[in-house]
């Protein structure tokens, strides 16, 4: 199997069949590409963990075609959780809810809770609806990359990670580009576990209540590890003046360095890759992971990134870059 056009109905049918057999499928969503398995098939979900080399105690997000399908997996949903789903689904928001104890145990890492998301991407929507019609009401799908590495935002990235044995549905480049915002809805008040494109202020407005600050007890799983989303090269966050000063020191001898900055930066050496970061957060999120992969492919050893501004729309990008820098 290999990459197939996600709009091709035969490819969708082939993917449904593969999932029903317990195989895995590369799935486009608006956030990043997922490595999907039937959420109710613990053996298939086990293959996701082993292919990704992901520790078994890092639970997966279960994707559903529509909010109604949440009832298969969640025992209940608080009022604010329902408001969040109504406001942001389909879209890049994941809610953590109490789990129906008899389903999706492996996907949930055997926790009493389950993470649920309804993706907006048309190929994900089509596949999820076809799976639901085939008796598979949810797909467990973490990002389709090896554990700790940069998430894929194009079908080719998934194929590069896992090779031609995996069927990948090609839905084009991901429109959001960073993983979903995750809100724990099992603690009486919403707790933001991972920032995404939807920022805290929007979540509070939709929930109708304030976010509760995260405590150590809320820290579960990979999106919340200090070091994650790491390119091969070492990534450093700097301000524009630091980047310019460092390039000046190295002068024409600078090599194996990529610079990713919003401010204009010029390098004396042609062996430095300089790429302009977009001025807005959404455009940066969209290209961020592909840019990191391109720097890696060019063989750079260092990636110097201008730190994103402190404003809320940049929270998701800032979070991913901080974790990538922590891995260096
Ligand atoms: P990923 O699939 O790699 O984008 O990450 C899934 C994220 O969902 C993890 O990083 C966890 O933070 C979160 N998650 C999934 N299931 C649960 C759960 N039952 N309780 C708390 N967090 C969860
Ligand atoms: Mg991931």
CSV table of N, CA and C in Angstrom, one decimal, residues 158-228:
chain,number,residue,atom,x,y,z
A,158,UNK,N,4.3,11.4,6.2
A,158,UNK,CA,3.9,10.1,6.8
A,158,UNK,C,4.6,9.0,6.1
A,159,UNK,N,4.6,9.0,4.8
A,159,UNK,CA,5.3,8.0,4.1
A,159,UNK,C,6.8,7.9,4.4
A,160,UNK,N,7.4,9.1,4.6
A,160,UNK,CA,8.8,9.1,4.9
A,160,UNK,C,9.0,8.5,6.3
A,161,UNK,N,8.1,8.7,7.2
A,161,UNK,CA,8.2,8.2,8.6
A,161,UNK,C,8.1,6.6,8.6
A,162,UNK,N,7.1,6.1,7.9
A,162,UNK,CA,6.7,4.7,8.0
A,162,UNK,C,6.9,3.9,6.8
A,163,UNK,N,7.2,4.5,5.7
A,163,UNK,CA,7.5,3.6,4.5
A,163,UNK,C,6.3,3.2,3.7
A,164,UNK,N,6.4,2.5,2.6
A,164,UNK,CA,5.3,2.2,1.7
A,164,UNK,C,4.4,1.2,2.2
A,165,UNK,N,4.7,0.5,3.3
A,165,UNK,CA,3.8,-0.6,3.8
A,165,UNK,C,2.5,0.0,4.3
A,166,UNK,N,2.5,1.3,4.7
A,166,UNK,CA,1.3,1.9,5.3
A,166,UNK,C,0.5,2.6,4.2
A,167,UNK,N,-0.9,2.4,4.2
A,167,UNK,CA,-1.8,3.1,3.4
A,167,UNK,C,-2.0,4.5,3.9
A,168,UNK,N,-1.6,5.5,3.1
A,168,UNK,CA,-1.8,6.9,3.6
A,168,UNK,C,-2.8,7.6,2.6
A,169,UNK,N,-3.9,8.2,3.2
A,169,UNK,CA,-4.8,9.0,2.4
A,169,UNK,C,-4.2,10.4,2.3
A,170,UNK,N,-4.1,10.8,1.1
A,170,UNK,CA,-3.5,12.2,0.8
A,170,UNK,C,-4.7,13.2,0.8
A,171,UNK,N,-4.7,14.1,1.8
A,171,UNK,CA,-5.7,15.1,1.9
A,171,UNK,C,-5.0,16.5,1.7
A,172,UNK,N,-3.8,16.5,1.2
A,172,UNK,CA,-3.1,17.8,1.0
A,172,UNK,C,-2.5,18.3,2.3
A,173,UNK,N,-1.8,19.5,2.2
A,173,UNK,CA,-1.2,20.0,3.4
A,173,UNK,C,-2.2,20.4,4.5
A,174,UNK,N,-1.9,20.2,5.8
A,174,UNK,CA,-2.9,20.4,6.8
A,174,UNK,C,-3.1,22.0,7.0
A,175,UNK,N,-4.3,22.4,7.1
A,175,UNK,CA,-4.6,23.8,7.2
A,175,UNK,C,-4.2,24.5,8.5
A,176,UNK,N,-4.3,23.7,9.6
A,176,UNK,CA,-3.9,24.3,10.9
A,176,UNK,C,-2.4,24.1,11.2
A,177,UNK,N,-2.0,22.9,11.1
A,177,UNK,CA,-0.5,22.6,11.1
A,177,UNK,C,0.1,22.3,12.4
A,178,UNK,N,-0.6,22.6,13.5
A,178,UNK,CA,-0.2,22.1,14.9
A,178,UNK,C,-1.3,21.3,15.5
A,179,UNK,N,-1.0,20.5,16.5
A,179,UNK,CA,-2.0,19.6,17.1
A,179,UNK,C,-3.1,20.4,17.8
A,180,UNK,N,-4.2,19.7,18.0
A,180,UNK,CA,-5.4,20.3,18.6
A,180,UNK,C,-5.1,20.8,20.0
A,181,UNK,N,-5.9,21.8,20.4
A,181,UNK,CA,-5.9,22.2,21.8
A,181,UNK,C,-6.6,21.1,22.6
A,182,UNK,N,-6.1,20.8,23.8
A,182,UNK,CA,-6.7,19.7,24.6
A,182,UNK,C,-7.3,20.3,25.9
A,183,UNK,N,-8.6,20.1,26.1
A,183,UNK,CA,-9.2,20.6,27.3
A,183,UNK,C,-9.7,19.4,28.2
A,184,UNK,N,-9.2,19.3,29.4
A,184,UNK,CA,-9.7,18.3,30.3
A,184,UNK,C,-11.0,18.8,30.9
A,185,UNK,N,-12.0,18.0,30.7
A,185,UNK,CA,-13.4,18.4,31.1
A,185,UNK,C,-13.9,17.5,32.3
A,186,UNK,N,-12.9,16.9,32.9
A,186,UNK,CA,-13.3,15.9,34.0
A,186,UNK,C,-13.0,16.4,35.4
A,187,UNK,N,-12.7,17.7,35.5
A,187,UNK,CA,-12.2,18.2,36.8
A,187,UNK,C,-13.1,19.4,37.4
A,188,UNK,N,-14.3,19.4,36.9
A,188,UNK,CA,-15.2,20.4,37.5
A,188,UNK,C,-15.1,21.8,36.7
A,189,UNK,N,-13.9,22.1,36.3
A,189,UNK,CA,-13.7,23.3,35.5
A,189,UNK,C,-12.8,22.9,34.4
A,190,UNK,N,-12.9,23.6,33.2
A,190,UNK,CA,-12.0,23.2,32.1
A,190,UNK,C,-10.5,23.5,32.4
A,191,UNK,N,-9.7,22.6,32.1
A,191,UNK,CA,-8.2,22.7,32.3
A,191,UNK,C,-7.5,22.6,30.9
A,192,UNK,N,-6.8,23.6,30.5
A,192,UNK,CA,-6.1,23.5,29.1
A,192,UNK,C,-4.8,22.7,29.3
A,193,UNK,N,-4.8,21.5,28.7
A,193,UNK,CA,-3.6,20.6,28.8
A,193,UNK,C,-2.6,20.9,27.7
A,194,UNK,N,-3.1,21.3,26.6
A,194,UNK,CA,-2.2,21.6,25.5
A,194,UNK,C,-2.8,22.8,24.6
A,195,UNK,N,-2.1,23.9,24.4
A,195,UNK,CA,-2.6,25.0,23.6
A,195,UNK,C,-2.5,24.6,22.1
A,196,UNK,N,-3.5,25.1,21.4
A,196,UNK,CA,-3.5,24.8,19.9
A,196,UNK,C,-3.9,26.1,19.3
A,197,UNK,N,-4.6,26.0,18.1
A,197,UNK,CA,-5.0,27.2,17.3
A,197,UNK,C,-6.1,27.9,18.1
A,198,UNK,N,-6.9,27.2,18.8
A,198,UNK,CA,-8.0,27.8,19.6
A,198,UNK,C,-7.4,28.2,20.9
A,199,UNK,N,-7.4,29.5,21.2
A,199,UNK,CA,-6.6,30.0,22.4
A,199,UNK,C,-7.5,30.0,23.6
A,200,UNK,N,-6.9,30.2,24.8
A,200,UNK,CA,-7.6,30.1,26.1
A,200,UNK,C,-8.8,31.1,26.2
A,201,UNK,N,-8.7,32.3,25.6
A,201,UNK,CA,-9.8,33.2,25.7
A,201,UNK,C,-11.0,32.7,25.0
A,202,UNK,N,-10.8,32.1,23.8
A,202,UNK,CA,-11.9,31.6,23.0
A,202,UNK,C,-12.5,30.4,23.8
A,203,UNK,N,-11.7,29.6,24.4
A,203,UNK,CA,-12.2,28.4,25.1
A,203,UNK,C,-13.1,28.9,26.3
A,204,UNK,N,-12.6,29.9,27.0
A,204,UNK,CA,-13.4,30.4,28.2
A,204,UNK,C,-14.7,31.0,27.7
A,205,UNK,N,-14.7,31.7,26.6
A,205,UNK,CA,-15.9,32.4,26.2
A,205,UNK,C,-16.9,31.3,25.8
A,206,UNK,N,-16.5,30.2,25.1
A,206,UNK,CA,-17.4,29.2,24.7
A,206,UNK,C,-17.9,28.3,25.9
A,207,UNK,N,-16.9,28.0,26.8
A,207,UNK,CA,-17.3,27.2,28.0
A,207,UNK,C,-18.2,27.9,28.9
A,208,UNK,N,-18.1,29.2,28.9
A,208,UNK,CA,-19.0,30.0,29.9
A,208,UNK,C,-18.4,30.0,31.3
A,209,UNK,N,-17.1,29.6,31.4
A,209,UNK,CA,-16.5,29.6,32.7
A,209,UNK,C,-15.0,29.7,32.5
A,210,UNK,N,-14.3,30.1,33.6
A,210,UNK,CA,-12.8,30.3,33.5
A,210,UNK,C,-12.1,29.0,33.5
A,211,UNK,N,-11.0,29.0,32.7
A,211,UNK,CA,-10.1,27.9,32.7
A,211,UNK,C,-9.4,27.8,34.1
A,212,UNK,N,-9.3,26.6,34.6
A,212,UNK,CA,-8.5,26.4,35.9
A,212,UNK,C,-7.1,26.1,35.5
A,213,UNK,N,-6.2,26.7,36.3
A,213,UNK,CA,-4.8,26.5,36.0
A,213,UNK,C,-4.4,25.0,36.1
A,214,UNK,N,-3.4,24.6,35.3
A,214,UNK,CA,-2.9,23.2,35.3
A,214,UNK,C,-2.1,23.0,36.6
A,215,UNK,N,-2.3,21.8,37.1
A,215,UNK,CA,-1.5,21.4,38.3
A,215,UNK,C,-0.6,20.2,37.8
A,216,UNK,N,0.3,19.8,38.7
A,216,UNK,CA,1.2,18.7,38.4
A,216,UNK,C,0.3,17.4,38.1
A,217,UNK,N,-0.8,17.3,38.8
A,217,UNK,CA,-1.7,16.1,38.6
A,217,UNK,C,-2.3,16.1,37.2
A,218,UNK,N,-2.4,17.2,36.5
A,218,UNK,CA,-3.0,17.3,35.2
A,218,UNK,C,-2.0,16.9,34.1
A,219,UNK,N,-0.7,16.8,34.5
A,219,UNK,CA,0.3,16.5,33.5
A,219,UNK,C,0.3,15.0,33.1
A,220,UNK,N,-0.2,14.7,32.0
A,220,UNK,CA,-0.3,13.4,31.5
A,220,UNK,C,0.1,13.4,30.0
A,221,UNK,N,1.0,12.5,29.6
A,221,UNK,CA,1.1,12.2,28.2
A,221,UNK,C,2.0,13.2,27.4
A,222,UNK,N,2.3,12.8,26.1
A,222,UNK,CA,3.4,13.4,25.4
A,222,UNK,C,3.2,14.8,25.0
A,223,UNK,N,2.0,15.3,24.7
A,223,UNK,CA,1.8,16.7,24.4
A,223,UNK,C,2.2,17.5,25.6
A,224,UNK,N,2.3,16.9,26.8
A,224,UNK,CA,2.7,17.7,28.0
A,224,UNK,C,4.1,17.4,28.5
A,225,UNK,N,4.9,16.7,27.7
A,225,UNK,CA,6.3,16.5,28.1
A,225,UNK,C,7.1,17.7,27.8
A,226,UNK,N,8.1,18.0,28.6
A,226,UNK,CA,8.9,19.2,28.4
A,226,UNK,C,9.6,19.2,27.0
A,227,UNK,N,10.0,18.0,26.7
A,227,UNK,CA,10.8,17.8,25.4
A,227,UNK,C,10.0,17.0,24.4
A,228,UNK,N,9.7,17.5,23.3
A,228,UNK,CA,8.8,16.8,22.3
A,228,UNK,C,8.9,17.6,21.0
